[in-house]
Amino acid sequence: MDGVILANSLVSLRGTDLRMVYALLCRTNIVDLLSSKTRDVFSKDNGDHFTKHLEAEVKKLENIDDRVIQVELFLEITSLLKLRGMKYTLEKEIVDQCTNVVRDVYQHYKKQDKQFRAFSEKQTNSTMLQQMIQFQMSKVFNELDESFNDFSIEDQTKFAEQVNDYIHSLPEEKQQKIKEKLGLNDLSDEMVRKTIAASGTSVVFAIIVEVSGFAFYTTATTLVASFAGLFGLTLPFGFYTGLTSTVAVLANPLFIIPMLLGGGYLLYNHQNKSLKSKLLPIIIMQISLPYMSNGGESVSFHPFLQEWEGRYENDVELREELEKIAREQDFVRKQISDCEKQIKDLNARVMSEEGVLESEKQRIKSALKFADLRQLKVSEPFSKRRQLYLKTLEDISYIMRSKKISNSSTGFFQRIGNSLSNFSSSLDIKGKEKIADSYLDLMVEDVLDSQSSFKENERNAVLSSRRILQELLRKKADEDMQKAELQEELSRLNSENSRFSKKIKTLEKENYGLADLFTKI
């Protein structure tokens, strides 16, 4: 039942009332509000400042639709309580979550406020929501007890008259019960005045609520509002018509601070978010009382559901797009992997073919070393290099003969000189051999470029191998290009993935509980 009442109360709260409750919970720095610590040092200037702050924040919300603020208020409450989000596509889901809200706020309230804990233990016939409201309203009226005795007799009488008017509007049996509980012989204005002066507004109002129900709270707060100046209250917007007295009166720091400091427990070492959770019993009361006092009028959940549905569907669309991008990423990654496999295979084939080609060229080179080069006719370029090659071989032979002659010389100093000369000759020979080998390599190329019959099979094998290599390298270049294009596409998709992920993260951060709908428990 508590969940039904809170859910109905939330979707029926509109206009300035709604904006004031939202501003108090979501746009107010509770640390600053509590800087006065107690009512005793909370000056009128501080009260006026706080009231002006609320007015300013409410004005900022004027152009925002009611249903948007209702959803934002609801999400903030569930966030402070760390409740797991629900889909909220059905009225029942909102009611279920509101049931969780009342339960958690009630449990936290009992832990934080020993006075409420003691009060709740005696209220076995009341629901959790009723207990929280009754306790807080009794504290509100307790704050007014001393002020009433400062009224003039005339103002006390006017106040008592309005209380008595409400009593006389009740059925006769309820009037009789109130009279009995107050210990009065008759319900005259004067007797009611004296009873309020003697027992306090809190006692008298508690008895009336006990007998008549929560509807009296609207009358009581309206009455307090009409005597606001005498009670030392500053009400937002000068309490203009259309703003319910319940929300206006209960938004006054004169009442908020004592309720926040309930149980003799100061909160200054807590963070603002933790302090905001301390406001929740007050917020729940502000949301619920107007609806409860009006007797539970019929309400529509459609605007609320529609507002939430738009946010939910936006998240679904973003996630679907993200999944589509993820699939494309996987597909492109697979294509890149396939390209890399092809490139690896082509590299292996290129290496193998290069081995075949080099082997055939070595066979031609080896044949040239042992061939009668002077009789070999290949091509004009070959003939020129052949002469250079043979000349280099002659130079090597000459150096080697000279070295042999030097080695036959005797004598100590001659042997030392021969050693140095031989070292120099060895270097000269190695240099000449490298030159000869390079000429031989060029002669191999000349054979390959010719139409000679010399080593024709080997030459054809090399040319065939070169054609195969050329085709393999072309295919590898194509694969490299395709891989580069795919990597560029993957980079684009990665950017898109990051962009949509950030959109989802932002949306879910702004709409507490959305992420829970896509997270497995």
Coordinates of C-alpha atoms in Angstrom, one line a residue:
M1 CA 0.0 0.0 0.0
D2 CA 2.9 2.4 0.8
G3 CA 4.3 1.9 -2.6
V4 CA 1.0 2.6 -4.3
I5 CA 0.6 5.8 -2.3
L6 CA 4.1 7.1 -3.0
A7 CA 3.8 6.2 -6.7
N8 CA 0.5 8.0 -7.0
S9 CA 1.8 10.9 -5.0
L10 CA 4.8 11.3 -7.3
V11 CA 2.9 11.3 -10.6
S12 CA 0.3 13.6 -9.2
L13 CA 2.8 16.2 -7.8
R14 CA 2.9 19.1 -10.3
G15 CA 3.7 22.7 -10.8
T16 CA 5.5 24.7 -8.2
D17 CA 5.1 22.0 -5.5
L18 CA 7.0 19.5 -7.7
R19 CA 9.7 22.0 -8.5
M20 CA 10.2 23.0 -4.9
V21 CA 10.6 19.4 -3.8
Y22 CA 13.0 18.8 -6.7
A23 CA 15.0 21.9 -5.9
L24 CA 15.3 21.0 -2.3
L25 CA 16.7 17.6 -3.0
C26 CA 18.6 18.2 -6.2
R27 CA 19.6 21.8 -6.3
T28 CA 20.4 22.6 -2.6
N29 CA 23.7 22.4 -0.9
I30 CA 22.7 20.7 2.3
V31 CA 26.1 21.4 3.9
D32 CA 25.4 25.1 3.6
L33 CA 21.9 24.7 5.0
L34 CA 23.3 22.9 8.0
S35 CA 26.0 25.5 8.6
S36 CA 23.8 27.1 11.2
K37 CA 23.8 23.8 13.1
T38 CA 20.7 24.4 15.2
R39 CA 17.5 26.4 15.1
D40 CA 18.8 28.5 18.0
V41 CA 21.4 30.2 15.9
F42 CA 19.5 30.1 12.6
S43 CA 18.9 33.7 11.9
K44 CA 16.0 35.2 9.9
D45 CA 18.6 36.5 7.4
N46 CA 19.7 32.9 6.8
G47 CA 16.1 31.8 6.5
D48 CA 15.4 34.5 3.9
H49 CA 18.6 33.6 2.0
F50 CA 17.6 29.9 1.8
T51 CA 14.0 30.8 0.8
K52 CA 15.3 33.1 -2.0
H53 CA 17.6 30.3 -3.1
L54 CA 14.7 27.9 -3.4
E55 CA 12.7 30.5 -5.3
A56 CA 15.5 31.0 -7.8
E57 CA 15.9 27.3 -8.4
V58 CA 12.2 26.8 -8.9
K59 CA 12.1 29.6 -11.4
K60 CA 14.9 27.9 -13.4
L61 CA 12.7 24.9 -13.7
E62 CA 9.6 26.8 -14.9
N63 CA 10.0 25.8 -18.6
I64 CA 10.7 22.1 -17.9
D65 CA 7.8 19.8 -18.3
D66 CA 6.3 18.3 -15.1
R67 CA 6.9 14.7 -16.2
V68 CA 10.5 15.4 -16.8
I69 CA 11.0 16.7 -13.3
Q70 CA 8.9 13.8 -11.9
V71 CA 11.2 11.3 -13.5
E72 CA 14.4 13.2 -12.5
L73 CA 13.2 13.4 -8.9
F74 CA 12.3 9.7 -8.9
L75 CA 15.7 8.7 -10.3
E76 CA 17.6 10.9 -7.8
I77 CA 15.8 9.1 -4.9
T78 CA 16.6 5.7 -6.3
S79 CA 20.2 6.7 -6.9
L80 CA 20.6 7.9 -3.3
L81 CA 19.3 4.6 -2.1
K82 CA 21.4 2.7 -4.6
L83 CA 18.3 0.7 -5.7
R84 CA 18.7 -1.5 -8.8
G85 CA 16.9 0.0 -11.8
M86 CA 13.7 -1.4 -13.3
K87 CA 12.2 -1.2 -16.8
Y88 CA 9.4 1.1 -15.6
T89 CA 7.2 0.3 -18.6
L90 CA 4.3 -0.7 -16.3
E91 CA 2.6 1.1 -13.4
K92 CA 3.3 -1.9 -11.3
E93 CA 7.1 -1.5 -11.7
I94 CA 6.9 2.1 -10.5
V95 CA 4.8 0.9 -7.5
D96 CA 7.3 -1.9 -6.8
Q97 CA 10.2 0.5 -6.8
C98 CA 8.3 3.0 -4.6
T99 CA 7.7 0.2 -2.2
N100 CA 11.5 -0.4 -2.1
V101 CA 12.0 3.3 -1.6
V102 CA 9.7 3.5 1.4
R103 CA 11.2 0.4 2.9
D104 CA 14.8 1.6 2.6
V105 CA 14.1 5.1 3.7
Y106 CA 12.2 3.8 6.7
Q107 CA 15.1 1.4 7.7
H108 CA 17.7 4.1 7.3
Y109 CA 15.6 6.5 9.3
K110 CA 15.3 4.1 12.2
K111 CA 19.1 3.6 12.2
Q112 CA 19.9 7.3 12.0
D113 CA 17.3 8.7 14.4
K114 CA 16.9 7.1 17.8
Q115 CA 13.7 9.2 18.5
F116 CA 12.1 7.9 15.4
R117 CA 13.2 4.4 16.3
A118 CA 11.5 4.7 19.7
F119 CA 8.4 6.3 18.0
S120 CA 8.1 3.5 15.4
E121 CA 8.2 0.8 18.0
K122 CA 4.9 2.1 19.4
Q123 CA 3.1 2.5 16.1
T124 CA 2.2 -1.1 15.4
N125 CA -1.0 -0.2 13.6
S126 CA 0.6 2.3 11.1
T127 CA 2.4 1.6 7.9
M128 CA 6.0 2.6 7.4
L129 CA 5.0 5.6 5.3
Q130 CA 2.5 6.8 7.8
Q131 CA 4.9 6.4 10.7
M132 CA 7.5 8.6 8.9
I133 CA 5.0 11.3 8.1
Q134 CA 3.4 11.3 11.6
F135 CA 6.8 11.5 13.3
Q136 CA 8.0 14.3 11.1
M137 CA 4.8 16.3 11.3
S138 CA 4.9 16.0 15.1
K139 CA 8.4 17.5 15.0
V140 CA 7.2 20.3 12.7
F141 CA 4.4 21.2 15.1
N142 CA 6.8 20.8 18.1
E143 CA 8.8 23.7 16.6
L144 CA 5.7 25.9 16.7
D145 CA 4.7 25.1 20.3
E146 CA 6.6 27.9 22.0
S147 CA 5.7 30.5 19.3
F148 CA 2.0 30.1 19.9
N149 CA 2.3 31.4 23.4
D150 CA 3.9 34.5 22.1
F151 CA 0.8 35.3 20.0
S152 CA -1.6 37.9 21.3
I153 CA -4.9 36.5 22.7
E154 CA -6.6 37.8 19.6
D155 CA -4.3 35.9 17.3
Q156 CA -4.5 32.8 19.4
T157 CA -8.2 32.9 19.2
K158 CA -8.2 33.4 15.4
F159 CA -5.9 30.4 15.2
A160 CA -8.1 28.3 17.5
E161 CA -11.2 29.2 15.5
Q162 CA -9.8 27.8 12.3
V163 CA -8.7 24.6 14.1
N164 CA -12.2 24.3 15.6
D165 CA -13.8 24.9 12.2
Y166 CA -12.0 21.9 10.9
I167 CA -13.1 19.8 13.9
H168 CA -16.7 20.8 13.5
S169 CA -16.6 19.8 9.8
L170 CA -16.0 16.2 10.9
P171 CA -18.8 13.7 11.6
E172 CA -20.3 13.9 15.1
E173 CA -18.7 10.7 16.3
K174 CA -15.2 12.0 15.4
Q175 CA -15.9 15.3 17.1
Q176 CA -16.8 13.4 20.2
K177 CA -13.6 11.3 20.1
I178 CA -11.4 14.4 19.7
K179 CA -13.2 16.1 22.6
E180 CA -12.7 13.1 24.8
K181 CA -9.0 12.7 23.9
L182 CA -8.4 16.4 24.5
G183 CA -10.3 16.1 27.8
L184 CA -12.8 18.9 27.0
N185 CA -16.3 19.4 28.1
D186 CA -17.2 21.3 25.0
L187 CA -15.5 22.3 21.7
S188 CA -15.7 26.1 22.0
D189 CA -13.1 28.3 20.4
E190 CA -11.9 29.4 23.8
M191 CA -11.5 25.9 25.1
V192 CA -9.5 24.9 22.0
R193 CA -7.3 28.0 22.4
K194 CA -6.6 27.2 26.0
T195 CA -5.8 23.6 25.2
I196 CA -3.4 24.6 22.4
A197 CA -1.7 27.1 24.8
A198 CA -1.4 24.5 27.6
S199 CA -0.6 21.4 25.6
G200 CA 1.0 22.8 22.5
T201 CA 0.0 22.6 18.8
S202 CA 1.9 19.3 18.5
V203 CA -0.3 17.4 21.0
V204 CA -3.6 18.9 19.8
F205 CA -2.8 18.3 16.1
A206 CA -1.6 14.8 16.8
I207 CA -4.9 13.9 18.3
I208 CA -6.9 15.5 15.5
V209 CA -4.8 13.5 12.9
E210 CA -5.3 10.3 14.9
V211 CA -9.0 10.7 14.7
S212 CA -9.6 12.4 11.3
G213 CA -6.7 11.1 9.3
F214 CA -4.0 12.7 7.2
A215 CA -6.4 15.2 5.5
F216 CA -5.9 17.4 8.6
Y217 CA -2.3 18.0 7.6
T218 CA -3.4 20.2 4.7
T219 CA -5.5 22.3 7.0
A220 CA -2.8 22.4 9.6
T221 CA -0.1 23.6 7.2
T222 CA -2.4 26.0 5.5
L223 CA -3.2 27.4 9.0
V224 CA 0.5 27.6 9.8
A225 CA 1.1 29.4 6.5
S226 CA -1.6 32.0 7.2
F227 CA 0.1 32.8 10.5
A228 CA 3.6 32.5 9.0
G229 CA 4.8 35.9 10.2
L230 CA 3.8 35.2 13.8
F231 CA 5.5 31.8 13.7
G232 CA 8.7 33.5 12.3
L233 CA 8.5 31.7 9.0
T234 CA 9.6 32.9 5.6
L235 CA 7.6 31.1 2.8
P236 CA 8.7 30.9 -0.8
F237 CA 7.0 33.3 -3.3
G238 CA 5.1 35.0 -0.4
F239 CA 3.0 31.8 -0.4
Y240 CA 0.9 32.7 -3.5
T241 CA -2.2 30.9 -4.6
G242 CA -1.6 27.6 -6.3
L243 CA 1.3 26.6 -4.0
T244 CA 0.1 24.0 -1.5
S245 CA 0.8 25.0 2.1
T246 CA 2.2 21.5 2.9
V247 CA 5.2 21.8 0.5
A248 CA 5.8 25.5 1.2
V249 CA 5.8 25.1 5.0
L250 CA 7.9 21.9 5.0
A251 CA 10.5 23.5 2.8
N252 CA 11.3 26.0 5.5
P253 CA 14.7 25.5 7.1
L254 CA 13.1 26.1 10.5
F255 CA 11.7 22.6 10.2
I256 CA 14.3 20.9 7.9
I257 CA 17.3 21.5 10.1
P258 CA 15.8 19.9 13.3
M259 CA 14.6 16.9 11.3
L260 CA 18.1 16.5 9.7
L261 CA 19.7 16.8 13.1
G262 CA 17.3 14.2 14.6
G263 CA 18.5 11.9 17.3
G264 CA 21.1 14.4 18.5
Y265 CA 23.4 13.3 15.7
L266 CA 25.3 16.0 13.8
L267 CA 26.3 15.3 10.2
Y268 CA 29.0 17.7 9.3
N269 CA 31.7 15.1 8.6
H270 CA 29.6 13.6 5.8
Q271 CA 29.7 14.4 2.1
N272 CA 26.8 16.4 0.5
K273 CA 25.5 13.2 -1.2
S274 CA 25.4 11.4 2.1
L275 CA 23.6 14.4 3.6
K276 CA 21.1 14.4 0.7
S277 CA 20.1 10.9 1.7
K278 CA 19.2 12.3 5.1
L279 CA 16.7 14.5 3.4
L280 CA 14.8 11.5 2.0
P281 CA 12.3 11.1 4.9
I282 CA 11.4 14.8 4.4
I283 CA 11.2 14.5 0.6
I284 CA 9.0 11.4 0.8
M285 CA 6.7 13.3 3.2
Q286 CA 6.6 16.3 0.9
I287 CA 5.7 14.2 -2.1
S288 CA 3.1 12.1 -0.3
L289 CA 1.2 14.5 1.9
P290 CA -0.6 16.5 -0.8
Y291 CA -2.0 13.3 -2.4
M292 CA -2.8 11.7 1.0
S293 CA -4.5 14.8 2.3
N294 CA -6.7 15.0 -0.9
G295 CA -8.1 11.5 -0.2
G296 CA -6.1 9.7 -2.9
E297 CA -7.5 11.2 -6.0
S298 CA -7.3 9.3 -9.3
V299 CA -4.0 9.8 -11.2
S300 CA -2.5 8.9 -14.5
F301 CA 0.9 7.3 -14.9
H302 CA 0.9 7.7 -18.7
P303 CA 3.0 11.0 -18.8
F304 CA 5.6 9.5 -16.5
L305 CA 5.8 6.2 -18.3
Q306 CA 6.0 8.0 -21.7
E307 CA 8.9 10.2 -20.5
W308 CA 10.8 7.3 -19.2
E309 CA 10.0 5.2 -22.3
G310 CA 11.7 7.8 -24.5
R311 CA 14.9 7.6 -22.4
Y312 CA 14.8 3.8 -22.3
E313 CA 14.2 3.5 -26.1
N314 CA 17.1 6.0 -26.7
D315 CA 19.4 3.8 -24.7
V316 CA 18.1 0.7 -26.6
E317 CA 18.7 2.4 -30.0
L318 CA 22.2 3.5 -28.9
R319 CA 23.1 0.0 -27.7
E320 CA 21.7 -1.6 -30.9
E321 CA 23.9 0.7 -33.0
L322 CA 26.8 -0.1 -30.7
E323 CA 26.2 -3.9 -31.2
K324 CA 26.0 -3.3 -35.0
I325 CA 29.4 -1.5 -34.9
A326 CA 30.8 -4.3 -32.7
R327 CA 29.7 -6.9 -35.3
E328 CA 31.3 -4.8 -38.1
Q329 CA 34.5 -4.5 -36.0
D330 CA 34.6 -8.3 -35.6
F331 CA 34.0 -8.8 -39.3
V332 CA 36.8 -6.3 -40.3
R333 CA 39.2 -7.9 -37.7
K334 CA 38.5 -11.3 -39.3
Q335 CA 39.2 -9.8 -42.7
I336 CA 42.5 -8.3 -41.4
S337 CA 43.4 -11.7 -39.9
D338 CA 42.7 -13.4 -43.2
C339 CA 44.8 -10.8 -45.0
E340 CA 47.7 -11.4 -42.5
K341 CA 47.4 -15.1 -43.1
Q342 CA 47.5 -14.6 -46.9
I343 CA 50.5 -12.2 -46.5
K344 CA 52.3 -14.7 -44.3
D345 CA 51.7 -17.5 -46.9
L346 CA 52.8 -15.3 -49.8
N347 CA 56.0 -14.3 -47.9
A348 CA 56.8 -18.0 -47.4
R349 CA 56.2 -18.7 -51.1
V350 CA 58.3 -15.7 -52.1
M351 CA 61.1 -16.9 -49.9
S352 CA 60.8 -20.4 -51.3
E353 CA 60.8 -19.2 -54.9
E354 CA 63.7 -16.8 -54.2
G355 CA 65.6 -19.9 -53.0
V356 CA 64.8 -21.8 -56.2
L357 CA 65.9 -18.8 -58.3
E358 CA 69.1 -18.3 -56.3
S359 CA 69.9 -22.0 -56.6
E360 CA 69.5 -22.0 -60.4
K361 CA 71.7 -18.9 -60.7
Q362 CA 74.4 -20.5 -58.6
R363 CA 74.3 -23.5 -60.9
I364 CA 74.9 -21.1 -63.9
K365 CA 77.6 -19.3 -61.9
S366 CA 79.4 -22.6 -61.0
A367 CA 79.3 -23.6 -64.7
L368 CA 80.9 -20.4 -65.7
K369 CA 83.8 -20.9 -63.3
F370 CA 84.7 -24.2 -65.0
A371 CA 83.8 -23.3 -68.6
D372 CA 86.2 -22.3 -71.3
L373 CA 85.1 -18.7 -71.2
R374 CA 87.2 -17.6 -74.2
Q375 CA 85.3 -20.1 -76.4
L376 CA 81.9 -19.2 -75.0
K377 CA 79.7 -17.0 -77.0
V378 CA 76.8 -15.4 -75.2
S379 CA 76.4 -11.7 -75.9
E380 CA 78.4 -8.5 -76.4
P381 CA 77.9 -7.3 -72.7
F382 CA 79.0 -10.8 -71.6
S383 CA 82.2 -10.6 -73.7
K384 CA 83.2 -7.3 -72.2
R385 CA 82.7 -8.5 -68.6
R386 CA 84.4 -11.8 -69.5
Q387 CA 87.6 -9.9 -70.4
L388 CA 87.4 -8.0 -67.1
Y389 CA 86.9 -11.2 -65.2
L390 CA 89.8 -13.0 -66.9
K391 CA 92.0 -10.0 -66.3
T392 CA 91.2 -10.0 -62.6
L393 CA 92.0 -13.7 -62.4
E394 CA 95.4 -13.0 -64.1
D395 CA 96.0 -10.3 -61.5
I396 CA 95.3 -12.8 -58.7
S397 CA 97.7 -15.3 -60.3
Y398 CA 100.4 -12.7 -60.5
I399 CA 100.1 -11.7 -56.9
M400 CA 100.2 -15.3 -55.8
R401 CA 103.4 -16.0 -57.8
S402 CA 105.0 -13.0 -56.3
K403 CA 104.1 -14.1 -52.8
K404 CA 105.6 -17.6 -53.5
I405 CA 108.9 -16.1 -54.7
S406 CA 109.1 -13.8 -51.6
N407 CA 108.7 -16.8 -49.3
S408 CA 111.8 -18.5 -50.7
S409 CA 114.1 -15.6 -49.4
T410 CA 116.2 -16.2 -46.3
G411 CA 117.6 -14.1 -43.5
F412 CA 116.0 -12.8 -40.4
F413 CA 115.1 -9.3 -41.6
Q414 CA 114.2 -10.6 -45.0
R415 CA 111.7 -13.0 -43.4
I416 CA 110.1 -10.1 -41.4
G417 CA 109.8 -8.1 -44.6
N418 CA 108.3 -11.1 -46.3
S419 CA 105.7 -11.5 -43.6
L420 CA 104.5 -7.9 -44.0
S421 CA 104.5 -8.3 -47.8
N422 CA 102.6 -11.6 -47.6
F423 CA 99.9 -9.9 -45.3
S424 CA 99.5 -7.1 -47.8
S425 CA 99.3 -9.6 -50.7
S426 CA 96.6 -11.7 -48.9
L427 CA 94.5 -8.6 -48.6
D428 CA 95.0 -7.7 -52.3
I429 CA 94.0 -11.3 -53.3
K430 CA 90.8 -11.1 -51.3
G431 CA 90.0 -7.8 -52.8
K432 CA 90.6 -9.1 -56.3
E433 CA 88.5 -12.3 -55.6
K434 CA 85.6 -10.1 -54.6
I435 CA 85.9 -8.1 -57.8
A436 CA 86.1 -11.3 -59.8
D437 CA 83.0 -12.7 -58.1
S438 CA 81.0 -9.5 -58.8
Y439 CA 82.0 -9.8 -62.5
L440 CA 80.9 -13.4 -62.4
D441 CA 77.5 -12.4 -61.0
L442 CA 77.1 -9.8 -63.8
M443 CA 78.0 -12.5 -66.4
V444 CA 75.3 -14.7 -64.9
E445 CA 72.8 -11.9 -65.5
D446 CA 74.1 -11.5 -69.0
V447 CA 73.5 -15.3 -69.7
L448 CA 70.0 -14.9 -68.3
D449 CA 69.4 -11.9 -70.6
S450 CA 70.7 -13.7 -73.7
Q451 CA 69.3 -16.3 -76.1
S452 CA 72.4 -18.4 -75.8
S453 CA 72.2 -22.2 -75.5
F454 CA 74.6 -22.1 -72.6
K455 CA 72.7 -23.6 -69.5
E456 CA 69.5 -23.0 -71.3
N457 CA 67.4 -25.1 -68.9
E458 CA 68.8 -23.3 -65.9
R459 CA 68.2 -20.0 -67.6
N460 CA 64.6 -20.9 -68.4
A461 CA 64.1 -22.1 -64.8
V462 CA 65.3 -18.7 -63.5
L463 CA 63.1 -16.7 -65.8
S464 CA 60.1 -18.9 -64.9
S465 CA 61.0 -18.4 -61.2
R466 CA 61.2 -14.6 -61.7
R467 CA 57.7 -14.5 -63.3
I468 CA 56.3 -16.5 -60.4
L469 CA 58.0 -14.1 -58.0
Q470 CA 56.7 -11.1 -59.8
E471 CA 53.1 -12.5 -59.5
L472 CA 53.6 -13.4 -55.8
L473 CA 54.9 -9.9 -55.0
R474 CA 51.9 -8.4 -56.9
K475 CA 49.5 -10.4 -54.9
K476 CA 51.3 -9.5 -51.7
A477 CA 51.1 -5.8 -52.6
D478 CA 47.4 -6.2 -53.1
E479 CA 47.0 -7.9 -49.8
D480 CA 49.1 -5.2 -48.1
M481 CA 46.9 -2.5 -49.6
Q482 CA 43.7 -4.3 -48.6
K483 CA 45.0 -4.7 -45.1
A484 CA 45.8 -1.0 -44.9
E485 CA 42.3 -0.1 -46.1
L486 CA 40.8 -2.6 -43.6
Q487 CA 42.9 -1.1 -40.7
E488 CA 41.7 2.3 -41.7
E489 CA 38.1 1.1 -41.6
L490 CA 38.7 -0.6 -38.2
S491 CA 40.1 2.7 -36.9
R492 CA 36.9 4.5 -38.0
L493 CA 34.8 1.8 -36.4
N494 CA 36.8 2.0 -33.2
S495 CA 36.1 5.8 -33.1
E496 CA 32.4 5.1 -33.7
N497 CA 32.4 2.5 -30.9
S498 CA 34.0 5.0 -28.5
R499 CA 31.6 7.7 -29.5
F500 CA 28.5 5.6 -29.0
S501 CA 29.9 4.1 -25.8
K502 CA 30.4 7.6 -24.4
K503 CA 26.8 8.5 -25.4
I504 CA 25.5 5.5 -23.6
K505 CA 27.6 6.2 -20.6
T506 CA 26.4 9.8 -20.4
L507 CA 22.8 8.8 -20.9
E508 CA 23.0 6.1 -18.2
K509 CA 24.8 8.5 -15.9
E510 CA 22.0 11.0 -16.3
N511 CA 19.3 8.3 -15.9
Y512 CA 20.1 6.2 -12.9
G513 CA 19.1 2.6 -13.2
L514 CA 19.2 2.4 -17.0
A515 CA 22.5 0.5 -17.0
D516 CA 21.0 -2.1 -14.6
L517 CA 18.6 -3.1 -17.3
F518 CA 21.4 -4.3 -19.5
T519 CA 23.5 -5.9 -16.7
K520 CA 23.0 -9.4 -15.6
I521 CA 22.5 -9.9 -11.8

